[in-house]
Coordinates of C-alpha atoms and ligand atoms in Angstrom, one line a residue:
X1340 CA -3.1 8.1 -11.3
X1341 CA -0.4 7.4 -13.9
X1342 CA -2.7 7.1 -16.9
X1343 CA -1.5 9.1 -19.6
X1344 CA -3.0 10.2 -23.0
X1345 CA -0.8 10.5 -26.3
X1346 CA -0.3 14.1 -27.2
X1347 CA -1.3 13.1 -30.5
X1348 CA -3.7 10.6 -31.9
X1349 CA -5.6 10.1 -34.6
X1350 CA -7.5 7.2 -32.8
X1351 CA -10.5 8.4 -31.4
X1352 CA -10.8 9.2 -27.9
X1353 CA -12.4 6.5 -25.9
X1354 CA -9.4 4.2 -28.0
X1355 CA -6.8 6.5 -26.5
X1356 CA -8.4 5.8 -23.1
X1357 CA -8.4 2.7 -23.5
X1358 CA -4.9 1.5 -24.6
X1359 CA -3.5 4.0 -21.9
X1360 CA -5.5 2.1 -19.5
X1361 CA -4.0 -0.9 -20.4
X1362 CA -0.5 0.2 -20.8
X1363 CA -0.9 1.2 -17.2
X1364 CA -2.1 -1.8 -16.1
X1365 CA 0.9 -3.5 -18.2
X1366 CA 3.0 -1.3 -16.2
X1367 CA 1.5 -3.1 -12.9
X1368 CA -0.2 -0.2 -11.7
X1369 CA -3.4 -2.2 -10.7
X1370 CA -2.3 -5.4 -9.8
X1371 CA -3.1 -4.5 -6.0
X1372 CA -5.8 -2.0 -6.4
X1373 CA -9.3 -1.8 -8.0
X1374 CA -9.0 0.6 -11.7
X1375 CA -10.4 4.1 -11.0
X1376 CA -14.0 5.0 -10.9
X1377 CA -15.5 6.6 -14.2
X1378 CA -16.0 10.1 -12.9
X1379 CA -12.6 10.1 -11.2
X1380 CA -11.1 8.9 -14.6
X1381 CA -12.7 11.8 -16.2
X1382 CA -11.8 14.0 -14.2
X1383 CA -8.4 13.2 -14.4
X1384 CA -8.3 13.4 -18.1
X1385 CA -10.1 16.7 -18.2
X1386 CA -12.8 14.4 -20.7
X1387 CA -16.5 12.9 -20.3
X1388 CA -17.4 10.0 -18.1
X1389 CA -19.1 8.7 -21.2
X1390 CA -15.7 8.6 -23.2
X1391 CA -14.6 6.6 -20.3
X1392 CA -17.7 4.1 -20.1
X1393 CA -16.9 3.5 -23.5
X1394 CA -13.6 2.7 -22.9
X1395 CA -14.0 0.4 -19.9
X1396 CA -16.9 -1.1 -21.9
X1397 CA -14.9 -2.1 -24.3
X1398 CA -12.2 -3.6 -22.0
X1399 CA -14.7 -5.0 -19.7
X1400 CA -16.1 -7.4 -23.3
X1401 CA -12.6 -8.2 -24.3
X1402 CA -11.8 -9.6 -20.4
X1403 CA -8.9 -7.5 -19.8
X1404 CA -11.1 -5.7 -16.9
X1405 CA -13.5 -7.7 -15.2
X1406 CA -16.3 -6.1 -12.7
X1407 CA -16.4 -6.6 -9.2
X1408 CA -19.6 -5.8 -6.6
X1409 CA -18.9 -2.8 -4.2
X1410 CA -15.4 -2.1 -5.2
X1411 CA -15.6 -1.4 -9.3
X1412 CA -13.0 -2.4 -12.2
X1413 CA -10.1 -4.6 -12.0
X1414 CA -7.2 -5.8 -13.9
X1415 CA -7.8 -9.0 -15.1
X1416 CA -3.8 -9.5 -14.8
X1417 CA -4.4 -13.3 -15.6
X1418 CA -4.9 -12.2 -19.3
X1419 CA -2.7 -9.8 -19.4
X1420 CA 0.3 -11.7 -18.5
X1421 CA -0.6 -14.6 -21.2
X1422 CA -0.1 -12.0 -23.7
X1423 CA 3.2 -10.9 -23.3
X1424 CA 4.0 -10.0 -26.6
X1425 CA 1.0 -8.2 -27.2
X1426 CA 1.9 -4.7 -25.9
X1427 CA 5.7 -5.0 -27.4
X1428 CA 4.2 -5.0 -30.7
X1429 CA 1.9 -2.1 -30.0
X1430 CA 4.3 -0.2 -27.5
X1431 CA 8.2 -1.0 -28.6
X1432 CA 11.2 -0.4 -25.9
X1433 CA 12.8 2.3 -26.6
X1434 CA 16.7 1.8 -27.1
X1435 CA 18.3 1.8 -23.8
X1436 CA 21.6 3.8 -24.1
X1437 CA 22.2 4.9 -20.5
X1438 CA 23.3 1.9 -18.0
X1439 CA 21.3 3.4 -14.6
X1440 CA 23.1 0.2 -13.0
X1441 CA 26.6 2.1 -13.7
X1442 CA 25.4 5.4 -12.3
X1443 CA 23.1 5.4 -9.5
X1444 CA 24.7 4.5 -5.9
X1445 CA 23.8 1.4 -4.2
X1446 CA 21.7 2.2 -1.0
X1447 CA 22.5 1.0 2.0
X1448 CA 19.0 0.3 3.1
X1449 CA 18.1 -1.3 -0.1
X1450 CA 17.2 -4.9 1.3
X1451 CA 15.3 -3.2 4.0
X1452 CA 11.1 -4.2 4.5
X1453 CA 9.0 -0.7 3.2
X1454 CA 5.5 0.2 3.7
X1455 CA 3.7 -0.1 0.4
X1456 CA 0.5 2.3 0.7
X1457 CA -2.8 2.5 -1.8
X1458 CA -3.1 6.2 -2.0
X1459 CA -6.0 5.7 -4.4
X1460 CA -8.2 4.9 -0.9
X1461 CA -10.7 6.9 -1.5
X1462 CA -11.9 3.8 -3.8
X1463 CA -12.3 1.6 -1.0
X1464 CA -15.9 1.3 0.4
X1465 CA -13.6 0.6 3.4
X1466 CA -10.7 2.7 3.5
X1467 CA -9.1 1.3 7.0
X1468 CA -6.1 3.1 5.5
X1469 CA -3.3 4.6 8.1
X1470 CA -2.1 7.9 8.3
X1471 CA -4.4 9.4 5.5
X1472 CA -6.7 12.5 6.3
X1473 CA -10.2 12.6 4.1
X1474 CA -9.9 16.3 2.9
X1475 CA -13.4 16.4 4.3
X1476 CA -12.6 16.5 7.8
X1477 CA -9.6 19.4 7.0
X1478 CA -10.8 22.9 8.4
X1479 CA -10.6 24.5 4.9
X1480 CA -12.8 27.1 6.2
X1481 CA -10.3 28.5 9.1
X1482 CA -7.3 27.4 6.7
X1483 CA -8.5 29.5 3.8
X1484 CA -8.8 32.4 6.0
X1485 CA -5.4 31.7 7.3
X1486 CA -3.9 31.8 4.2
X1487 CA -5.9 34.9 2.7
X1488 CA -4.3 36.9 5.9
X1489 CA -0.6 35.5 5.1
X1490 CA -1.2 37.3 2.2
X1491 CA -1.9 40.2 3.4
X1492 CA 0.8 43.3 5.2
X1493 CA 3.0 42.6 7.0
X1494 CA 2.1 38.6 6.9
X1495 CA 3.0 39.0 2.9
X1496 CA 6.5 39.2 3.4
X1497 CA 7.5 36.8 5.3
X1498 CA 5.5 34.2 3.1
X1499 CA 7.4 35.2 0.2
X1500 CA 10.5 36.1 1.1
X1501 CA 13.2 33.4 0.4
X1502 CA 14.2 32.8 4.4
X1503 CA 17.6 31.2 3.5
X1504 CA 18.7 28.6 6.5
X1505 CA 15.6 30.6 8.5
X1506 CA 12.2 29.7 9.7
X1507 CA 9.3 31.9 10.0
X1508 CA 9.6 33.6 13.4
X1509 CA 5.7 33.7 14.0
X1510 CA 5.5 30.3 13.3
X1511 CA 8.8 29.8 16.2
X1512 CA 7.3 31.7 18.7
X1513 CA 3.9 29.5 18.3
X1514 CA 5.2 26.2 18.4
X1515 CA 6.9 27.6 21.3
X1516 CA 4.1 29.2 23.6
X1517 CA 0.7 26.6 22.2
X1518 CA 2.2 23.9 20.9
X1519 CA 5.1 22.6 22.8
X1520 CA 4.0 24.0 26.3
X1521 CA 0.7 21.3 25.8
X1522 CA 4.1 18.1 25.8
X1523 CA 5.8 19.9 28.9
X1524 CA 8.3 21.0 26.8
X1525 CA 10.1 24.7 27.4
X1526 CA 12.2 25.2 24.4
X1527 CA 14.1 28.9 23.0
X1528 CA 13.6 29.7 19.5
X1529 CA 17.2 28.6 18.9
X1530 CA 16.6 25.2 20.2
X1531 CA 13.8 24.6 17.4
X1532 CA 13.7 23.4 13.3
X1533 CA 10.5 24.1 11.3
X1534 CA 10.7 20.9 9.0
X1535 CA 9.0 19.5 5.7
X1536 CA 7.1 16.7 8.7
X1537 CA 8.1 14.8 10.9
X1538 CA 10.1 12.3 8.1
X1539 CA 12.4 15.2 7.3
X1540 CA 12.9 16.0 11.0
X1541 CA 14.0 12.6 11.7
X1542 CA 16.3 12.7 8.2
X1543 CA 18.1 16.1 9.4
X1544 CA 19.4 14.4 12.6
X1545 CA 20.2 11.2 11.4
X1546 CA 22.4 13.0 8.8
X1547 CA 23.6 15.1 11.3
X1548 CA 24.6 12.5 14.1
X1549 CA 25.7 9.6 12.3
X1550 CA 28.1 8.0 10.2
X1551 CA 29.5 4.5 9.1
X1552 CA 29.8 2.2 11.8
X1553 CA 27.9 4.2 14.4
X1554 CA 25.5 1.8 16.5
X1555 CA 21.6 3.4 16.3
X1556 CA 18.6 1.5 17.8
X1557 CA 14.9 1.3 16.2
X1558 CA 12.1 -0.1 17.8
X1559 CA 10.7 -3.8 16.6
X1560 CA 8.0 -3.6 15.5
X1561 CA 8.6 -0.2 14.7
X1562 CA 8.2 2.6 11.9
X1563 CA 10.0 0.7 9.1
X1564 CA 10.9 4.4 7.7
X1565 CA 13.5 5.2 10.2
X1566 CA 15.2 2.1 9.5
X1567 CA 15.8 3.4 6.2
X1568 CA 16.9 6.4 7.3
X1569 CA 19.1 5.5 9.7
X1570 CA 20.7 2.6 7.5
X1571 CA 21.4 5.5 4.4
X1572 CA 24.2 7.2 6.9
X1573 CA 25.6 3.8 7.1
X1574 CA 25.2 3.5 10.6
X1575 CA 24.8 -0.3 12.2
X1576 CA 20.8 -0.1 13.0
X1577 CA 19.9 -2.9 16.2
X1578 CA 16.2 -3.9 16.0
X1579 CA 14.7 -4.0 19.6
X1580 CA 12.0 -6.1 20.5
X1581 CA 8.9 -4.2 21.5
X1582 CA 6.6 -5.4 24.5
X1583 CA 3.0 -4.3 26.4
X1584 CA 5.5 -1.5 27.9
X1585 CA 7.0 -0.8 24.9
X1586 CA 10.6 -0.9 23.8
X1587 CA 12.3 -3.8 25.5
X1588 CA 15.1 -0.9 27.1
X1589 CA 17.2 -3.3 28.9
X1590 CA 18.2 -4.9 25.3
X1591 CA 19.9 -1.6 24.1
X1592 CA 23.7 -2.2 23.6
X1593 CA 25.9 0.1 25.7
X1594 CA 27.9 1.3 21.9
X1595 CA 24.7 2.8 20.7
X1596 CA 24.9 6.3 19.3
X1597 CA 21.1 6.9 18.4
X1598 CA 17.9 5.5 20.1
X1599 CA 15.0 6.0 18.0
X1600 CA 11.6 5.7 19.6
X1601 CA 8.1 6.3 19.6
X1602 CA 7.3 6.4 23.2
X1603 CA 3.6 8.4 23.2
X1604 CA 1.7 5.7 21.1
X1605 CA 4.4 3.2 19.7
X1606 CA 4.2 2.5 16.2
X1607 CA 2.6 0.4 15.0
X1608 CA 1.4 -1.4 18.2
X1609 CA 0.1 2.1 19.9
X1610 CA 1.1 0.9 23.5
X1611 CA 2.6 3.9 25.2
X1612 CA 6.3 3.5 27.1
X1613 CA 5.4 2.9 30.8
X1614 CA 6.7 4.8 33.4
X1615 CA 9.2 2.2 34.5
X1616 CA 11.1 2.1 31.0
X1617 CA 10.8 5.7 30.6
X1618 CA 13.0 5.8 33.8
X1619 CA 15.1 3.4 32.4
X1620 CA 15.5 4.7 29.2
X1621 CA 16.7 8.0 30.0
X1622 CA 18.4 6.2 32.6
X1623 CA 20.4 4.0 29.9
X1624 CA 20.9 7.0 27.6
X1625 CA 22.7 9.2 30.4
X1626 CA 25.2 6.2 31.4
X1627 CA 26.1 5.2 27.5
X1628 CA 26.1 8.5 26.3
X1629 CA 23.7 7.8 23.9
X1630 CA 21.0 10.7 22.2
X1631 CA 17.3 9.6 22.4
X1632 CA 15.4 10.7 18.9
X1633 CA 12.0 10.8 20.5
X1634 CA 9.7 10.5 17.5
X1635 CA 6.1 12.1 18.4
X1636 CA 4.3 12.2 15.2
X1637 CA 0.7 12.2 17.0
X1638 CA 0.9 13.1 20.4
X1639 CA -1.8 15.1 20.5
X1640 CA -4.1 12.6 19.4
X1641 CA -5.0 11.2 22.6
X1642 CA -8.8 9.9 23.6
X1643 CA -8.2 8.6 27.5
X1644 CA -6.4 9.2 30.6
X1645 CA -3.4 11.8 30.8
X1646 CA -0.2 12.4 28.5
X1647 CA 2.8 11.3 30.3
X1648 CA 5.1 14.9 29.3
X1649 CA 7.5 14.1 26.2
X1650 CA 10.6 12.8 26.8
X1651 CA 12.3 15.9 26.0
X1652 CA 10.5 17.8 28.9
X1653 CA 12.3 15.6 31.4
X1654 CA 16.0 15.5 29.7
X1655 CA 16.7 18.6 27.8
X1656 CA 20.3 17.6 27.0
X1657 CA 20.0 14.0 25.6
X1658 CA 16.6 14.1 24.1
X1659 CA 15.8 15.1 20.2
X1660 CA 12.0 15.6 20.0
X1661 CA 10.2 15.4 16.6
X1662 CA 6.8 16.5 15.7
X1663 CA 4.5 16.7 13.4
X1664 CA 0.8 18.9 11.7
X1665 CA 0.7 15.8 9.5
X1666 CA -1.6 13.3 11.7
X1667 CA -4.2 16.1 13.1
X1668 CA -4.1 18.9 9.9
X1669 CA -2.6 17.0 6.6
X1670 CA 0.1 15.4 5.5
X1671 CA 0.3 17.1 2.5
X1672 CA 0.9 20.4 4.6
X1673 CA 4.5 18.8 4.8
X1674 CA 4.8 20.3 8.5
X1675 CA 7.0 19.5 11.4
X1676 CA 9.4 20.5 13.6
X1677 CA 12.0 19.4 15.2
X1678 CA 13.2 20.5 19.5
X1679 CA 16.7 19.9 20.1
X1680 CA 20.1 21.3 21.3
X1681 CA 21.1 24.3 19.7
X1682 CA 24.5 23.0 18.3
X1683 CA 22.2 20.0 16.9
X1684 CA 19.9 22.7 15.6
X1685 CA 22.6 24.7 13.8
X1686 CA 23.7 21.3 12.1
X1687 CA 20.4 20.2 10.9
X1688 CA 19.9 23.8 9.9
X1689 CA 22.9 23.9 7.3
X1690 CA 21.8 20.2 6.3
X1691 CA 18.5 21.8 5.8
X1692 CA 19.9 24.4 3.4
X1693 CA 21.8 22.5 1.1
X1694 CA 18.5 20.1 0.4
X1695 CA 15.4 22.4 0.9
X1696 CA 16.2 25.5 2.0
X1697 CA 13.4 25.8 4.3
X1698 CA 9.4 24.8 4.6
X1699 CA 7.1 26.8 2.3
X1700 CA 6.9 30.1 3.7
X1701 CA 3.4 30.9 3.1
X1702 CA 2.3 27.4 4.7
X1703 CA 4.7 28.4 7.8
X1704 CA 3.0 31.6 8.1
X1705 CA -0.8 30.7 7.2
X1706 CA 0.0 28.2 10.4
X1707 CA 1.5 30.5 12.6
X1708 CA -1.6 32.9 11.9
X1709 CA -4.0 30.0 12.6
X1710 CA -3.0 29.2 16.1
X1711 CA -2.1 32.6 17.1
X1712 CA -6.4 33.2 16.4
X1713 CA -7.1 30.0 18.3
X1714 CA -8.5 28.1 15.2
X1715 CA -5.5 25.8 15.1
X1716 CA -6.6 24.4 18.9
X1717 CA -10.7 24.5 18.3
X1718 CA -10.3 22.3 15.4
X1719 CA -7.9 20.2 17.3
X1720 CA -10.7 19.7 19.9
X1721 CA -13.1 18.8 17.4
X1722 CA -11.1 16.5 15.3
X1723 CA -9.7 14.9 18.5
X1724 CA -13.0 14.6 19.5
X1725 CA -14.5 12.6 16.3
X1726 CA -11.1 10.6 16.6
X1727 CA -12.3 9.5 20.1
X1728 CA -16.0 8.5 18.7
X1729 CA -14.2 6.1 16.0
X1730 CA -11.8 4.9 18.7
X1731 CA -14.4 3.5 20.6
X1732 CA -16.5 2.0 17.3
X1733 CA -13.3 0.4 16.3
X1734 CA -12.6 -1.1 20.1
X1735 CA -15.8 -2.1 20.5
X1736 CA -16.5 -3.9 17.4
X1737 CA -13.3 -5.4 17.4
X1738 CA -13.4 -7.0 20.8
X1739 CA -17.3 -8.4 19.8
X1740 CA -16.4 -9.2 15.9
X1741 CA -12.5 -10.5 16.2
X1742 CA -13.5 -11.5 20.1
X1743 CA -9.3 -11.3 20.5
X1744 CA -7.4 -9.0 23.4
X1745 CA -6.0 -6.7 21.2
X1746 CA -3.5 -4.5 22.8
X1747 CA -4.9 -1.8 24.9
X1748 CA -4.0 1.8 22.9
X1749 CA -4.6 5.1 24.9
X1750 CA -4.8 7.3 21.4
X1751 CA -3.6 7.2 17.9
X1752 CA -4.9 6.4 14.5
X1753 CA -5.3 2.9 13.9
X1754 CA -5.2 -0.7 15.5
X1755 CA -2.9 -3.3 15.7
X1756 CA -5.3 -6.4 15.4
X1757 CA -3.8 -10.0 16.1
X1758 CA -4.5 -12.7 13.7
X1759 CA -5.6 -16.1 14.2
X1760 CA -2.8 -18.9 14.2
X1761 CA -1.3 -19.8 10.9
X1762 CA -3.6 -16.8 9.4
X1763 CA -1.1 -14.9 6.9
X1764 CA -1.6 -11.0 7.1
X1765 CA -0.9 -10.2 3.7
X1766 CA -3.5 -13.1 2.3
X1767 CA -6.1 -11.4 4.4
X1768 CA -4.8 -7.8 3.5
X1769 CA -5.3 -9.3 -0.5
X1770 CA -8.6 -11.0 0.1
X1771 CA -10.0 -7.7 1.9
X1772 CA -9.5 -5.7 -0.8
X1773 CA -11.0 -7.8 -3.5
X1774 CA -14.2 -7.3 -1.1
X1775 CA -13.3 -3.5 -0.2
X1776 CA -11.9 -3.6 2.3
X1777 CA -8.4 -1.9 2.6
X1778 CA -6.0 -2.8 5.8
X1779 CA -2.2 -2.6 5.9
X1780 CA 0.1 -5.5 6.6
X1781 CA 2.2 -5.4 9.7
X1782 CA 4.6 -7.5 8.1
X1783 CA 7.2 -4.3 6.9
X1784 CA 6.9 -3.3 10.6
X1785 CA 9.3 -6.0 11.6
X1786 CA 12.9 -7.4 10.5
X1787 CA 12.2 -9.3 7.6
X1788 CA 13.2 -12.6 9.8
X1789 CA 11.0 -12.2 12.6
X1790 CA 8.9 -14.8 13.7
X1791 CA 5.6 -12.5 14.3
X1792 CA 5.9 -10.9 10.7
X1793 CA 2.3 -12.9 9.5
X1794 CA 0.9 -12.2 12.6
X1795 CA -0.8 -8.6 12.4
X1796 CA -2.9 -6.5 11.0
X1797 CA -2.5 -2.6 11.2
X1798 CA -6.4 -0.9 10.7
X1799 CA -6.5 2.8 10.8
X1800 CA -9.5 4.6 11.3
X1801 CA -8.8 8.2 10.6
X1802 CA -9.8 8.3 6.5
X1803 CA -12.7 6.2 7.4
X1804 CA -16.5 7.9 8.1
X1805 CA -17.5 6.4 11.4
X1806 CA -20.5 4.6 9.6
X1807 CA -18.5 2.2 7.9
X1808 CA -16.5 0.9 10.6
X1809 CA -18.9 -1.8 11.4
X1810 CA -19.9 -3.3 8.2
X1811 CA -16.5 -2.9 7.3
X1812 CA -15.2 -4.5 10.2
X1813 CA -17.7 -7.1 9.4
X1814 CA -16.4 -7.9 6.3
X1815 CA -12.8 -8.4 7.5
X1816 CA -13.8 -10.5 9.7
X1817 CA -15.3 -12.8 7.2
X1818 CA -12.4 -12.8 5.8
X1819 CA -10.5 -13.8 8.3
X1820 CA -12.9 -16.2 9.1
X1821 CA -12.4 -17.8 5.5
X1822 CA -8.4 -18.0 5.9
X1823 CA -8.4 -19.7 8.9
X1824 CA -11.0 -22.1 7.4
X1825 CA -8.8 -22.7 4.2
X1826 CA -5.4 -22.9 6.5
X1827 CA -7.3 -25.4 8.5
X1828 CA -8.0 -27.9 5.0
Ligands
LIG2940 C1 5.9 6.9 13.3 C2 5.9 8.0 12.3 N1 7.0 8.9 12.3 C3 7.1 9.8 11.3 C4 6.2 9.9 10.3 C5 6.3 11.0 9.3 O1 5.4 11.9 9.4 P1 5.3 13.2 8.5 O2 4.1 13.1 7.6 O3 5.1 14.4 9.5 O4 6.6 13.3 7.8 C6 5.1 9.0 10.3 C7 4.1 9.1 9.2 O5 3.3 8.3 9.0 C8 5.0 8.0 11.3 O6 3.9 7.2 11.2

């Protein structure tokens, strides 16, 4: 949470509380979200909700806070800022002796549009937030058993031993036979990379394919993280235009090195690549001689109609598939893997080893256990299946509140909801949270110059109970409502 309490202090608690609230909202911690709740505060600090009453109290009659319905505390950042000499008497700057300008490297993908997420959600009444998991739904009852067995003999051993450039064996063999079998995909053990997710899956090959100057593709809209990653190896990175069939194939430049897509559920738009371009694609790659990094971070999370098989079930020589347990366990598992050739494999091994030796051993193997018993794919059922229940509250009040086609998504996570004309996506994504609500800009999803950047909104629905979609859903659309009536004066 970032706010931090002296080691020492003769100033009485709630004081303590208070001034580190305030240097933290100095710092700009709050300026987008709401302050935390009392009892979370406490907990926090290990100290009584009282102490922290007090302490907002206090703030709350000076106006440095200011109290707003449904969502709690916020920085009153108006005061703040007139009073910039007020925490430099309190707080001086330390004497900087070390120019970080000198030392640290420029980045290649410095200028590059990033995702900025609220990971304090859970203060939202409305948490429409992407790609986070409410510990509530995680199957802590099958994990905890999981991991009390990888503790046990022989299991113990290969959760502690330090595996060097090697994954857990169990785990292999799994991913293997119930996991990769389900995407058509027949892989040996030497053809696959236990990962840290899907983001260090998709780090390992980038590193290990390209260099300055190569040519790689990403998808536009697309996930605004493999931009990044692709840009640090100083590779040339194309943006391709993305349409209701997903990436626009016949656009890809003959040079390319690296295609990066999403084909299951695109992201952010969740459109699946049709059959046609599929064709095309691996059509395209074959002819250029061009690799395909086929990024399939929720696959599994599908609600209608069949899975086409993963890319890498129908080309086994040009296709790098890349998965994920962070979309349907946790992201803070930190679990992927990656399905390639085995010379790529080796490479991204000995990359691997020189940055994190390997995944956790004892979160490899308390996975391995759990879908070796079966638990793994039950509670894949069931969480699929309360995915599916919030799909269809999300499409249905969309289409009745927004009243807009929205485009048509066989699975996923969230939903990539069209705004009015001249309606700015990040004024609504402001105004919704001053009433609550939290949605995600699509503007980092595209080039910073494209024309559509305003244009869309990205509402996830997996942190949210099912309950709130519709009052929630109301609210954004008043919102909405309210920003096309004030675009229109
Ligand atoms: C499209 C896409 N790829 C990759 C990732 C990274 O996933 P992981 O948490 O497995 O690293 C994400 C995470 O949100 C994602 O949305």
């Amino acid at each position: 949470m970032g706010i931090i309490l002296p080691v020492q202090s003769h100033e009485p608690l709630y004081k303590q509380v208070r001034n580190a609230i305030e240097q933290a909202i100095r710092d700009g911690q709050f300026a987008q979200c709401p302050l935390p709740s009392s009892r979370a505060l406490a907990d926090e600090l290990s100290i009584s909700r009282n102490t922290v009453n007090l302490a907002y109290q206090e703030m709350l009659s000076e106006g440095l806070i200011v109290s707003e319905e449904r969502v709690g505390y916020r920085a009153n950042t108006a005061i703040l800022s007139s009073s910039p000499g007020h925490a430099q008497e309190k707080n001086p700057p330390e004497p900087n002796t070390v120019d970080w300008r000198r030392h640290l490297q420029t980045q290649a993908q410095a200028p590059l549009p990033e995702i900025q997420k609220d990971y304090d959600w859970q203060a939202y009444p409305y948490p429409f937030i992407y790609g986070q998991v409410p510990s509530s739904s995680f199957p802590t009852t099958a994990w905890n058993r999981a991991l009390r067995t990888s503790m046990e003999y022989p299991h113990v051993h290969w959760s502690l031993r330090d595996g060097g450039s090697s994954d857990d064996p169990l785990l292999v063999e799994q991913l293997r036979t119930n996991v990769l079998a389900s995407r058509g995909i027949r892989a040996a053990p030497e053809e696959i990379l236990v990962t840290l997710g899907a983001q260090n899956g998709l780090f390992l090959a980038a590193r290990s394919l390209l260099g300055p100057g190569d040519r790689a593709v990403v998808e536009n809209p697309g996930y605004p993280d493999i931009a990044h990653i692709l840009a640090a190896t100083k590779a040339r990175v194309t943006p391709i235009e993305v349409d209701r069939d997903g990436l626009c194939v016949g656009d890809i430049p003959r040079t390319t090195k690296l295609i990066a897509v999403t084909p299951s559920h695109h992201f952010p738009t969740n459109v699946g690549l049709s059959e046609e371009r599929r064709g095309l694609l691996l059509q395209a790659a074959s002819d250029n001689d061009s690799l395909i990094l086929e990024d399939d971070y929720d696959s599994e999370l599908r609600y209608t109609g069949r899975a086409a098989p993963a890319l890498r079930a129908v080309d086994r020589e040009r296709v790098i598939y890349v998965g994920s347990f962070s979309k349907f366990l946790a992201p803070g598992l930190r679990i992927g893997y990656v399905v390639a050739a085995p010379e790529l494999i080796e490479r991204m091994r000995h990359e691997r080893r020189y940055s994190v030796r390997h995944a956790p051993g004892q979160i490899q193997r308390a996975l391995a256990l759990m879908i070796e018993t079966g638990d793994y794919q039950r509670v894949l059922r069931r969480y699929r299946l309360s995915l599916r229940d919030k799909w269809e509250a999300m499409n249905s009040a969309l289409r009745f509140i927004i009243g807009r086609d929205f485009l048509p998504s066989t699975g996923g996570t969230s939903v990539w909801v069209p705004l009015p004309d001249h309606v700015r996506a990040d004024a609504v994504v402001l105004e919704a949270a001053k009433r609550g609500v939290l949605v995600e800009s699509g503007a980092p999803c595209f080039t910073a110059e494209h024309p559509d950047r305003q244009r869309f909104l990205r509402v996830g629905y997996a942190a949210i109970p099912i309950e709130a979609i519709l009052p929630g859903l109301r609210v954004l659309a008043d919102v909405i409502h309210d920003e096309r009536k004030q675009t229109k004066r």
